[in-house]
JSON list of C-alpha atoms in Angstrom, two decimals:
[
{"chain": "A", "resi": 1, "resn": "ASN", "atom": "CA", "xyz": [27.80, -31.66, 12.55]},
{"chain": "A", "resi": 2, "resn": "ALA", "atom": "CA", "xyz": [24.71, -32.11, 14.68]},
{"chain": "A", "resi": 3, "resn": "GLY", "atom": "CA", "xyz": [22.35, -30.71, 11.85]},
{"chain": "A", "resi": 4, "resn": "VAL", "atom": "CA", "xyz": [19.17, -29.40, 13.26]},
{"chain": "A", "resi": 5, "resn": "THR", "atom": "CA", "xyz": [18.68, -29.72, 17.05]},
{"chain": "A", "resi": 6, "resn": "GLN", "atom": "CA", "xyz": [15.29, -29.28, 18.65]},
{"chain": "A", "resi": 7, "resn": "THR", "atom": "CA", "xyz": [14.56, -29.07, 22.38]},
{"chain": "A", "resi": 8, "resn": "PRO", "atom": "CA", "xyz": [12.63, -30.27, 24.27]},
{"chain": "A", "resi": 9, "resn": "LYS", "atom": "CA", "xyz": [11.66, -33.58, 22.67]},
{"chain": "A", "resi": 10, "resn": "PHE", "atom": "CA", "xyz": [8.39, -33.85, 24.75]},
{"chain": "A", "resi": 11, "resn": "ARG", "atom": "CA", "xyz": [6.35, -31.27, 26.72]},
{"chain": "A", "resi": 12, "resn": "ILE", "atom": "CA", "xyz": [2.93, -31.17, 28.36]},
{"chain": "A", "resi": 13, "resn": "LEU", "atom": "CA", "xyz": [1.48, -27.76, 28.95]},
{"chain": "A", "resi": 14, "resn": "LYS", "atom": "CA", "xyz": [-1.73, -26.63, 30.66]},
{"chain": "A", "resi": 15, "resn": "ILE", "atom": "CA", "xyz": [-4.20, -24.36, 28.66]},
{"chain": "A", "resi": 16, "resn": "GLY", "atom": "CA", "xyz": [-2.99, -20.75, 28.87]},
{"chain": "A", "resi": 17, "resn": "GLN", "atom": "CA", "xyz": [0.57, -21.51, 29.69]},
{"chain": "A", "resi": 18, "resn": "SER", "atom": "CA", "xyz": [3.39, -20.25, 27.45]},
{"chain": "A", "resi": 19, "resn": "MET", "atom": "CA", "xyz": [6.66, -21.89, 26.27]},
{"chain": "A", "resi": 20, "resn": "THR", "atom": "CA", "xyz": [9.44, -21.60, 23.77]},
{"chain": "A", "resi": 21, "resn": "LEU", "atom": "CA", "xyz": [10.47, -24.42, 21.44]},
{"chain": "A", "resi": 22, "resn": "GLN", "atom": "CA", "xyz": [14.15, -24.18, 20.65]},
{"chain": "A", "resi": 23, "resn": "CYS", "atom": "CA", "xyz": [15.78, -24.87, 17.28]},
{"chain": "A", "resi": 24, "resn": "ALA", "atom": "CA", "xyz": [19.43, -24.57, 16.32]},
{"chain": "A", "resi": 25, "resn": "GLN", "atom": "CA", "xyz": [21.36, -25.56, 13.22]},
{"chain": "A", "resi": 26, "resn": "ASP", "atom": "CA", "xyz": [25.02, -25.74, 12.62]},
{"chain": "A", "resi": 27, "resn": "MET", "atom": "CA", "xyz": [25.06, -25.91, 8.83]},
{"chain": "A", "resi": 28, "resn": "ASN", "atom": "CA", "xyz": [25.26, -22.15, 8.26]},
{"chain": "A", "resi": 29, "resn": "HIS", "atom": "CA", "xyz": [21.93, -22.33, 6.53]},
{"chain": "A", "resi": 30, "resn": "ASN", "atom": "CA", "xyz": [20.24, -19.02, 5.72]},
{"chain": "A", "resi": 31, "resn": "TYR", "atom": "CA", "xyz": [16.67, -20.35, 5.72]},
{"chain": "A", "resi": 32, "resn": "MET", "atom": "CA", "xyz": [14.88, -21.79, 8.66]},
{"chain": "A", "resi": 33, "resn": "TYR", "atom": "CA", "xyz": [11.25, -23.04, 9.04]},
{"chain": "A", "resi": 34, "resn": "TRP", "atom": "CA", "xyz": [8.78, -24.23, 11.60]},
{"chain": "A", "resi": 35, "resn": "TYR", "atom": "CA", "xyz": [6.14, -26.83, 10.62]},
{"chain": "A", "resi": 36, "resn": "ARG", "atom": "CA", "xyz": [3.49, -28.58, 12.66]},
{"chain": "A", "resi": 37, "resn": "GLN", "atom": "CA", "xyz": [2.23, -32.04, 11.91]},
{"chain": "A", "resi": 38, "resn": "ASP", "atom": "CA", "xyz": [-1.10, -33.23, 13.24]},
{"chain": "A", "resi": 39, "resn": "PRO", "atom": "CA", "xyz": [-1.86, -37.01, 13.48]},
{"chain": "A", "resi": 40, "resn": "GLY", "atom": "CA", "xyz": [-2.21, -38.60, 10.07]},
{"chain": "A", "resi": 41, "resn": "MET", "atom": "CA", "xyz": [-1.54, -35.35, 8.26]},
{"chain": "A", "resi": 42, "resn": "GLY", "atom": "CA", "xyz": [1.18, -33.63, 6.32]},
{"chain": "A", "resi": 43, "resn": "LEU", "atom": "CA", "xyz": [3.26, -30.76, 7.66]},
{"chain": "A", "resi": 44, "resn": "LYS", "atom": "CA", "xyz": [2.01, -27.21, 7.62]},
{"chain": "A", "resi": 45, "resn": "LEU", "atom": "CA", "xyz": [4.15, -24.19, 7.57]},
{"chain": "A", "resi": 46, "resn": "ILE", "atom": "CA", "xyz": [3.91, -21.96, 10.65]},
{"chain": "A", "resi": 47, "resn": "TYR", "atom": "CA", "xyz": [6.67, -19.39, 10.16]},
{"chain": "A", "resi": 48, "resn": "TYR", "atom": "CA", "xyz": [9.94, -19.16, 8.28]},
{"chain": "A", "resi": 49, "resn": "SER", "atom": "CA", "xyz": [13.02, -16.96, 8.14]},
{"chain": "A", "resi": 50, "resn": "VAL", "atom": "CA", "xyz": [15.30, -16.15, 5.16]},
{"chain": "A", "resi": 51, "resn": "GLY", "atom": "CA", "xyz": [18.14, -14.81, 7.48]},
{"chain": "A", "resi": 52, "resn": "ALA", "atom": "CA", "xyz": [18.94, -13.15, 10.69]},
{"chain": "A", "resi": 53, "resn": "GLY", "atom": "CA", "xyz": [16.41, -10.41, 11.53]},
{"chain": "A", "resi": 54, "resn": "ILE", "atom": "CA", "xyz": [13.83, -11.50, 8.83]},
{"chain": "A", "resi": 55, "resn": "THR", "atom": "CA", "xyz": [10.79, -13.60, 9.51]},
{"chain": "A", "resi": 56, "resn": "ASP", "atom": "CA", "xyz": [7.53, -14.11, 7.64]},
{"chain": "A", "resi": 57, "resn": "LYS", "atom": "CA", "xyz": [4.28, -16.01, 8.22]},
{"chain": "A", "resi": 58, "resn": "GLY", "atom": "CA", "xyz": [3.38, -19.32, 6.67]},
{"chain": "A", "resi": 59, "resn": "GLU", "atom": "CA", "xyz": [0.08, -21.06, 6.36]},
{"chain": "A", "resi": 60, "resn": "VAL", "atom": "CA", "xyz": [-0.88, -21.28, 10.09]},
{"chain": "A", "resi": 61, "resn": "PRO", "atom": "CA", "xyz": [0.81, -18.60, 12.12]},
{"chain": "A", "resi": 62, "resn": "ASN", "atom": "CA", "xyz": [-1.97, -17.67, 14.61]},
{"chain": "A", "resi": 63, "resn": "GLY", "atom": "CA", "xyz": [-1.04, -18.23, 18.21]},
{"chain": "A", "resi": 64, "resn": "TYR", "atom": "CA", "xyz": [2.70, -18.36, 17.49]},
{"chain": "A", "resi": 65, "resn": "ASN", "atom": "CA", "xyz": [5.62, -15.95, 17.40]},
{"chain": "A", "resi": 66, "resn": "VAL", "atom": "CA", "xyz": [9.20, -16.30, 16.16]},
{"chain": "A", "resi": 67, "resn": "SER", "atom": "CA", "xyz": [12.39, -14.37, 16.22]},
{"chain": "A", "resi": 68, "resn": "ARG", "atom": "CA", "xyz": [15.76, -14.82, 14.40]},
{"chain": "A", "resi": 69, "resn": "SER", "atom": "CA", "xyz": [18.53, -12.89, 16.17]},
{"chain": "A", "resi": 70, "resn": "THR", "atom": "CA", "xyz": [21.33, -15.22, 14.90]},
{"chain": "A", "resi": 71, "resn": "THR", "atom": "CA", "xyz": [21.86, -17.45, 11.84]},
{"chain": "A", "resi": 72, "resn": "GLU", "atom": "CA", "xyz": [21.97, -20.51, 14.08]},
{"chain": "A", "resi": 73, "resn": "ASP", "atom": "CA", "xyz": [18.81, -20.11, 16.20]},
{"chain": "A", "resi": 74, "resn": "PHE", "atom": "CA", "xyz": [15.10, -19.92, 15.41]},
{"chain": "A", "resi": 75, "resn": "PRO", "atom": "CA", "xyz": [12.89, -20.21, 18.50]},
{"chain": "A", "resi": 76, "resn": "LEU", "atom": "CA", "xyz": [9.06, -20.66, 18.30]},
{"chain": "A", "resi": 77, "resn": "ARG", "atom": "CA", "xyz": [7.09, -19.07, 21.06]},
{"chain": "A", "resi": 78, "resn": "LEU", "atom": "CA", "xyz": [3.50, -20.20, 22.16]},
{"chain": "A", "resi": 79, "resn": "GLU", "atom": "CA", "xyz": [2.07, -17.40, 24.20]},
{"chain": "A", "resi": 80, "resn": "LEU", "atom": "CA", "xyz": [-1.32, -18.73, 25.39]},
{"chain": "A", "resi": 81, "resn": "ALA", "atom": "CA", "xyz": [-1.39, -22.48, 24.79]},
{"chain": "A", "resi": 82, "resn": "ALA", "atom": "CA", "xyz": [-4.65, -23.99, 23.46]},
{"chain": "A", "resi": 83, "resn": "PRO", "atom": "CA", "xyz": [-5.63, -27.66, 22.92]},
{"chain": "A", "resi": 84, "resn": "SER", "atom": "CA", "xyz": [-5.72, -26.97, 19.20]},
{"chain": "A", "resi": 85, "resn": "GLN", "atom": "CA", "xyz": [-1.93, -26.48, 19.37]},
{"chain": "A", "resi": 86, "resn": "THR", "atom": "CA", "xyz": [-1.33, -30.13, 20.41]},
{"chain": "A", "resi": 87, "resn": "SER", "atom": "CA", "xyz": [0.90, -31.40, 17.65]},
{"chain": "A", "resi": 88, "resn": "VAL", "atom": "CA", "xyz": [4.33, -32.42, 16.71]},
{"chain": "A", "resi": 89, "resn": "TYR", "atom": "CA", "xyz": [6.55, -29.46, 15.73]},
{"chain": "A", "resi": 90, "resn": "PHE", "atom": "CA", "xyz": [9.43, -29.68, 13.42]},
{"chain": "A", "resi": 91, "resn": "CYS", "atom": "CA", "xyz": [12.14, -27.22, 12.69]},
{"chain": "A", "resi": 92, "resn": "ALA", "atom": "CA", "xyz": [13.97, -27.40, 9.34]},
{"chain": "A", "resi": 93, "resn": "SER", "atom": "CA", "xyz": [16.68, -25.51, 7.57]},
{"chain": "A", "resi": 94, "resn": "SER", "atom": "CA", "xyz": [18.03, -25.02, 4.10]},
{"chain": "A", "resi": 95, "resn": "TYR", "atom": "CA", "xyz": [20.87, -23.12, 2.48]},
{"chain": "A", "resi": 96, "resn": "MET", "atom": "CA", "xyz": [18.55, -21.25, 0.10]},
{"chain": "A", "resi": 97, "resn": "SER", "atom": "CA", "xyz": [14.91, -21.33, -0.88]},
{"chain": "A", "resi": 98, "resn": "ASN", "atom": "CA", "xyz": [13.92, -24.36, -3.01]},
{"chain": "A", "resi": 99, "resn": "GLN", "atom": "CA", "xyz": [16.93, -26.30, -1.67]},
{"chain": "A", "resi": 100, "resn": "PRO", "atom": "CA", "xyz": [16.70, -29.58, 0.37]},
{"chain": "A", "resi": 101, "resn": "GLN", "atom": "CA", "xyz": [15.33, -28.83, 3.81]},
{"chain": "A", "resi": 102, "resn": "HIS", "atom": "CA", "xyz": [16.89, -30.79, 6.70]},
{"chain": "A", "resi": 103, "resn": "PHE", "atom": "CA", "xyz": [14.59, -31.55, 9.62]},
{"chain": "A", "resi": 104, "resn": "GLY", "atom": "CA", "xyz": [15.17, -31.85, 13.32]},
{"chain": "A", "resi": 105, "resn": "ASP", "atom": "CA", "xyz": [13.77, -34.71, 15.33]},
{"chain": "A", "resi": 106, "resn": "GLY", "atom": "CA", "xyz": [10.68, -32.76, 16.48]},
{"chain": "A", "resi": 107, "resn": "THR", "atom": "CA", "xyz": [9.09, -31.71, 19.66]},
{"chain": "A", "resi": 108, "resn": "ARG", "atom": "CA", "xyz": [5.90, -33.62, 20.75]},
{"chain": "A", "resi": 109, "resn": "LEU", "atom": "CA", "xyz": [3.73, -31.02, 22.51]},
{"chain": "A", "resi": 110, "resn": "SER", "atom": "CA", "xyz": [0.40, -31.85, 24.34]},
{"chain": "A", "resi": 111, "resn": "ILE", "atom": "CA", "xyz": [-1.85, -29.10, 25.71]},
{"chain": "A", "resi": 112, "resn": "LEU", "atom": "CA", "xyz": [-4.30, -30.33, 28.38]},
{"chain": "B", "resi": 1, "resn": "GLY", "atom": "CA", "xyz": [-1.27, -20.00, -2.44]},
{"chain": "B", "resi": 2, "resn": "GLU", "atom": "CA", "xyz": [-0.18, -23.59, -3.20]},
{"chain": "B", "resi": 3, "resn": "ASN", "atom": "CA", "xyz": [-2.32, -26.67, -2.66]},
{"chain": "B", "resi": 4, "resn": "VAL", "atom": "CA", "xyz": [-0.99, -30.20, -2.92]},
{"chain": "B", "resi": 5, "resn": "GLU", "atom": "CA", "xyz": [-3.23, -33.34, -3.38]},
{"chain": "B", "resi": 6, "resn": "GLN", "atom": "CA", "xyz": [-1.63, -36.83, -2.74]},
{"chain": "B", "resi": 7, "resn": "HIS", "atom": "CA", "xyz": [-2.99, -40.29, -3.69]},
{"chain": "B", "resi": 8, "resn": "PRO", "atom": "CA", "xyz": [-3.41, -42.83, -2.49]},
{"chain": "B", "resi": 9, "resn": "SER", "atom": "CA", "xyz": [-3.56, -42.48, 1.25]},
{"chain": "B", "resi": 10, "resn": "THR", "atom": "CA", "xyz": [-2.64, -46.10, 1.78]},
{"chain": "B", "resi": 11, "resn": "LEU", "atom": "CA", "xyz": [-0.81, -48.46, -0.61]},
{"chain": "B", "resi": 12, "resn": "SER", "atom": "CA", "xyz": [-0.12, -52.06, -0.03]},
{"chain": "B", "resi": 13, "resn": "VAL", "atom": "CA", "xyz": [2.18, -53.99, -2.45]},
{"chain": "B", "resi": 14, "resn": "GLN", "atom": "CA", "xyz": [3.92, -57.32, -2.37]},
{"chain": "B", "resi": 15, "resn": "GLU", "atom": "CA", "xyz": [7.70, -57.25, -1.74]},
{"chain": "B", "resi": 16, "resn": "GLY", "atom": "CA", "xyz": [9.51, -57.02, -5.00]},
{"chain": "B", "resi": 17, "resn": "ASP", "atom": "CA", "xyz": [6.69, -55.33, -6.82]},
{"chain": "B", "resi": 18, "resn": "SER", "atom": "CA", "xyz": [6.64, -51.52, -7.72]},
{"chain": "B", "resi": 19, "resn": "ALA", "atom": "CA", "xyz": [4.81, -48.73, -6.02]},
{"chain": "B", "resi": 20, "resn": "VAL", "atom": "CA", "xyz": [3.60, -45.48, -7.46]},
{"chain": "B", "resi": 21, "resn": "ILE", "atom": "CA", "xyz": [2.44, -42.46, -5.50]},
{"chain": "B", "resi": 22, "resn": "LYS", "atom": "CA", "xyz": [0.85, -39.54, -7.31]},
{"chain": "B", "resi": 23, "resn": "CYS", "atom": "CA", "xyz": [0.59, -35.74, -6.38]},
{"chain": "B", "resi": 24, "resn": "THR", "atom": "CA", "xyz": [-0.97, -32.74, -8.02]},
{"chain": "B", "resi": 25, "resn": "TYR", "atom": "CA", "xyz": [-0.19, -29.12, -7.32]},
{"chain": "B", "resi": 26, "resn": "SER", "atom": "CA", "xyz": [-2.09, -25.89, -8.06]},
{"chain": "B", "resi": 27, "resn": "ASP", "atom": "CA", "xyz": [0.45, -23.06, -8.29]},
{"chain": "B", "resi": 28, "resn": "SER", "atom": "CA", "xyz": [2.18, -22.96, -11.78]},
{"chain": "B", "resi": 29, "resn": "ALA", "atom": "CA", "xyz": [4.89, -20.84, -10.19]},
{"chain": "B", "resi": 30, "resn": "SER", "atom": "CA", "xyz": [6.12, -23.84, -8.02]},
{"chain": "B", "resi": 31, "resn": "ASN", "atom": "CA", "xyz": [9.49, -25.09, -9.24]},
{"chain": "B", "resi": 32, "resn": "TYR", "atom": "CA", "xyz": [10.84, -27.42, -6.63]},
{"chain": "B", "resi": 33, "resn": "PHE", "atom": "CA", "xyz": [9.25, -30.82, -5.74]},
{"chain": "B", "resi": 34, "resn": "PRO", "atom": "CA", "xyz": [10.82, -32.94, -3.01]},
{"chain": "B", "resi": 35, "resn": "TRP", "atom": "CA", "xyz": [9.69, -36.36, -1.68]},
{"chain": "B", "resi": 36, "resn": "TYR", "atom": "CA", "xyz": [10.09, -37.24, 2.01]},
{"chain": "B", "resi": 37, "resn": "LYS", "atom": "CA", "xyz": [10.04, -40.63, 3.84]},
{"chain": "B", "resi": 38, "resn": "GLN", "atom": "CA", "xyz": [8.95, -40.64, 7.41]},
{"chain": "B", "resi": 39, "resn": "GLU", "atom": "CA", "xyz": [9.13, -43.63, 9.70]},
{"chain": "B", "resi": 40, "resn": "LEU", "atom": "CA", "xyz": [6.86, -43.84, 12.80]},
{"chain": "B", "resi": 41, "resn": "GLY", "atom": "CA", "xyz": [7.95, -41.30, 15.42]},
{"chain": "B", "resi": 42, "resn": "LYS", "atom": "CA", "xyz": [10.88, -40.10, 13.32]},
{"chain": "B", "resi": 43, "resn": "ARG", "atom": "CA", "xyz": [11.61, -36.93, 11.31]},
{"chain": "B", "resi": 44, "resn": "PRO", "atom": "CA", "xyz": [10.91, -36.58, 7.58]},
{"chain": "B", "resi": 45, "resn": "GLN", "atom": "CA", "xyz": [13.94, -37.44, 5.53]},
{"chain": "B", "resi": 46, "resn": "LEU", "atom": "CA", "xyz": [14.48, -36.25, 1.95]},
{"chain": "B", "resi": 47, "resn": "ILE", "atom": "CA", "xyz": [14.64, -39.24, -0.51]},
{"chain": "B", "resi": 48, "resn": "ILE", "atom": "CA", "xyz": [14.57, -37.55, -3.90]},
{"chain": "B", "resi": 49, "resn": "ASP", "atom": "CA", "xyz": [13.65, -34.13, -5.39]},
{"chain": "B", "resi": 50, "resn": "ILE", "atom": "CA", "xyz": [13.11, -32.63, -8.80]},
{"chain": "B", "resi": 51, "resn": "ARG", "atom": "CA", "xyz": [13.08, -29.20, -10.28]},
{"chain": "B", "resi": 52, "resn": "SER", "atom": "CA", "xyz": [10.74, -27.80, -12.92]},
{"chain": "B", "resi": 53, "resn": "ASN", "atom": "CA", "xyz": [13.38, -27.80, -15.63]},
{"chain": "B", "resi": 54, "resn": "VAL", "atom": "CA", "xyz": [13.70, -31.64, -15.51]},
{"chain": "B", "resi": 55, "resn": "GLY", "atom": "CA", "xyz": [11.12, -34.20, -16.41]},
{"chain": "B", "resi": 56, "resn": "GLU", "atom": "CA", "xyz": [12.47, -37.25, -14.60]},
{"chain": "B", "resi": 57, "resn": "LYS", "atom": "CA", "xyz": [15.08, -38.07, -12.08]},
{"chain": "B", "resi": 58, "resn": "LYS", "atom": "CA", "xyz": [16.36, -41.50, -10.85]},
{"chain": "B", "resi": 59, "resn": "ASP", "atom": "CA", "xyz": [18.37, -42.65, -7.84]},
{"chain": "B", "resi": 60, "resn": "GLN", "atom": "CA", "xyz": [18.84, -46.41, -7.72]},
{"chain": "B", "resi": 61, "resn": "ARG", "atom": "CA", "xyz": [15.32, -47.92, -7.06]},
{"chain": "B", "resi": 62, "resn": "ILE", "atom": "CA", "xyz": [13.59, -44.51, -6.72]},
{"chain": "B", "resi": 63, "resn": "ALA", "atom": "CA", "xyz": [12.48, -42.26, -9.51]},
{"chain": "B", "resi": 64, "resn": "VAL", "atom": "CA", "xyz": [10.36, -39.13, -9.76]},
{"chain": "B", "resi": 65, "resn": "THR", "atom": "CA", "xyz": [8.55, -37.82, -12.84]},
{"chain": "B", "resi": 66, "resn": "LEU", "atom": "CA", "xyz": [7.17, -34.33, -13.41]},
{"chain": "B", "resi": 67, "resn": "ASN", "atom": "CA", "xyz": [4.50, -33.10, -15.78]},
{"chain": "B", "resi": 68, "resn": "LYS", "atom": "CA", "xyz": [4.39, -29.32, -15.53]},
{"chain": "B", "resi": 69, "resn": "THR", "atom": "CA", "xyz": [1.64, -29.01, -18.10]},
{"chain": "B", "resi": 70, "resn": "ALA", "atom": "CA", "xyz": [-0.70, -31.19, -16.03]},
{"chain": "B", "resi": 71, "resn": "LYS", "atom": "CA", "xyz": [0.80, -30.11, -12.77]},
{"chain": "B", "resi": 72, "resn": "HIS", "atom": "CA", "xyz": [1.49, -33.55, -11.41]},
{"chain": "B", "resi": 73, "resn": "PHE", "atom": "CA", "xyz": [4.42, -35.46, -10.22]},
{"chain": "B", "resi": 74, "resn": "SER", "atom": "CA", "xyz": [4.92, -38.99, -9.21]},
{"chain": "B", "resi": 75, "resn": "LEU", "atom": "CA", "xyz": [7.20, -41.19, -7.06]},
{"chain": "B", "resi": 76, "resn": "HIS", "atom": "CA", "xyz": [8.12, -44.57, -8.36]},
{"chain": "B", "resi": 77, "resn": "ILE", "atom": "CA", "xyz": [9.78, -47.23, -6.16]},
{"chain": "B", "resi": 78, "resn": "THR", "atom": "CA", "xyz": [10.82, -50.53, -7.96]},
{"chain": "B", "resi": 79, "resn": "GLU", "atom": "CA", "xyz": [11.81, -53.85, -6.37]},
{"chain": "B", "resi": 80, "resn": "THR", "atom": "CA", "xyz": [10.22, -52.87, -3.11]},
{"chain": "B", "resi": 81, "resn": "GLN", "atom": "CA", "xyz": [11.77, -54.07, 0.17]},
{"chain": "B", "resi": 82, "resn": "PRO", "atom": "CA", "xyz": [10.42, -54.37, 3.74]},
{"chain": "B", "resi": 83, "resn": "GLU", "atom": "CA", "xyz": [12.44, -51.29, 4.74]},
{"chain": "B", "resi": 84, "resn": "ASP", "atom": "CA", "xyz": [10.55, -49.21, 2.17]},
{"chain": "B", "resi": 85, "resn": "SER", "atom": "CA", "xyz": [7.44, -49.37, 4.53]},
{"chain": "B", "resi": 86, "resn": "ALA", "atom": "CA", "xyz": [6.83, -45.85, 5.85]},
{"chain": "B", "resi": 87, "resn": "VAL", "atom": "CA", "xyz": [4.74, -42.74, 5.18]},
{"chain": "B", "resi": 88, "resn": "TYR", "atom": "CA", "xyz": [5.79, -40.84, 2.11]},
{"chain": "B", "resi": 89, "resn": "PHE", "atom": "CA", "xyz": [5.03, -37.13, 1.62]},
{"chain": "B", "resi": 90, "resn": "CYS", "atom": "CA", "xyz": [5.26, -35.11, -1.59]},
{"chain": "B", "resi": 91, "resn": "ALA", "atom": "CA", "xyz": [5.77, -31.31, -1.41]},
{"chain": "B", "resi": 92, "resn": "ALA", "atom": "CA", "xyz": [5.86, -28.35, -3.69]},
{"chain": "B", "resi": 93, "resn": "SER", "atom": "CA", "xyz": [7.71, -25.08, -3.32]},
{"chain": "B", "resi": 94, "resn": "GLY", "atom": "CA", "xyz": [5.54, -22.06, -2.20]},
{"chain": "B", "resi": 95, "resn": "SER", "atom": "CA", "xyz": [3.29, -22.01, 0.86]},
{"chain": "B", "resi": 96, "resn": "SER", "atom": "CA", "xyz": [-0.44, -22.32, 1.19]},
{"chain": "B", "resi": 97, "resn": "GLY", "atom": "CA", "xyz": [-0.14, -18.91, 2.87]},
{"chain": "B", "resi": 98, "resn": "GLY", "atom": "CA", "xyz": [0.90, -17.42, -0.36]},
{"chain": "B", "resi": 99, "resn": "GLY", "atom": "CA", "xyz": [4.54, -16.87, 0.32]},
{"chain": "B", "resi": 100, "resn": "ALA", "atom": "CA", "xyz": [7.20, -18.11, -2.18]},
{"chain": "B", "resi": 101, "resn": "ASP", "atom": "CA", "xyz": [9.32, -19.82, 0.47]},
{"chain": "B", "resi": 102, "resn": "GLY", "atom": "CA", "xyz": [8.66, -22.92, 2.51]},
{"chain": "B", "resi": 103, "resn": "LEU", "atom": "CA", "xyz": [7.03, -26.06, 1.27]},
{"chain": "B", "resi": 104, "resn": "THR", "atom": "CA", "xyz": [3.37, -27.15, 0.97]},
{"chain": "B", "resi": 105, "resn": "PHE", "atom": "CA", "xyz": [3.04, -30.86, 1.75]},
{"chain": "B", "resi": 106, "resn": "GLY", "atom": "CA", "xyz": [0.54, -33.52, 0.69]},
{"chain": "B", "resi": 107, "resn": "LYS", "atom": "CA", "xyz": [-1.24, -35.51, 3.37]},
{"chain": "B", "resi": 108, "resn": "GLY", "atom": "CA", "xyz": [0.96, -38.57, 2.99]},
{"chain": "B", "resi": 109, "resn": "THR", "atom": "CA", "xyz": [0.79, -42.10, 1.67]},
{"chain": "B", "resi": 110, "resn": "HIS", "atom": "CA", "xyz": [1.21, -45.02, 4.06]},
{"chain": "B", "resi": 111, "resn": "LEU", "atom": "CA", "xyz": [3.15, -47.54, 2.04]},
{"chain": "B", "resi": 112, "resn": "ILE", "atom": "CA", "xyz": [2.92, -51.20, 3.33]},
{"chain": "B", "resi": 113, "resn": "ILE", "atom": "CA", "xyz": [5.24, -53.90, 1.90]},
{"chain": "B", "resi": 114, "resn": "GLN", "atom": "CA", "xyz": [3.70, -57.29, 2.32]},
{"chain": "B", "resi": 115, "resn": "PRO", "atom": "CA", "xyz": [6.22, -60.13, 2.63]}
]
């Protein structure tokens, strides 16, 4: 099993550009999450999904969108990139709520 | 929503000594408390977790204690080794946005093991 796979690993965007961060898991987990981690800080929840077709906002959803068309995939979309979105983005998954979350290796995103 | 405070932000101990990291949480409905270890440039990795129906849990040199009444939980690492050097994050179930799912993380403790 690959676990949670995130692509790309690194990306530089210009202000106003858009992009999609990809996340896939092969553990048949129901729950998937997107977090962002700013330098020297903990992780903050952006969006999460409890199953295909169901998504909900976390603590910092503004400027982002998600979709969950399959159990395996949970892409995160940035529509109009802003410097404040420079961060490391982690995708995670768990079988159920309040179960261990397994993290991907992260995407390091810089907005210039 | 949930709020998690973590202390200290940096902890330096001699190799072989014990390390203790403390966290408090605000939402009495939270019932799951994991601890993650993150090495520089790597992903967070779960090292131990505890649920609200348990007061203490041990796994070799690592233990976690939970005081539901006081809303605090702690990570204890005994006989510290150089490979324990990393940033440690506590978390509590429930999000700062108010949802019941997802985790709210503390800001992290940079643990330094001095040889």
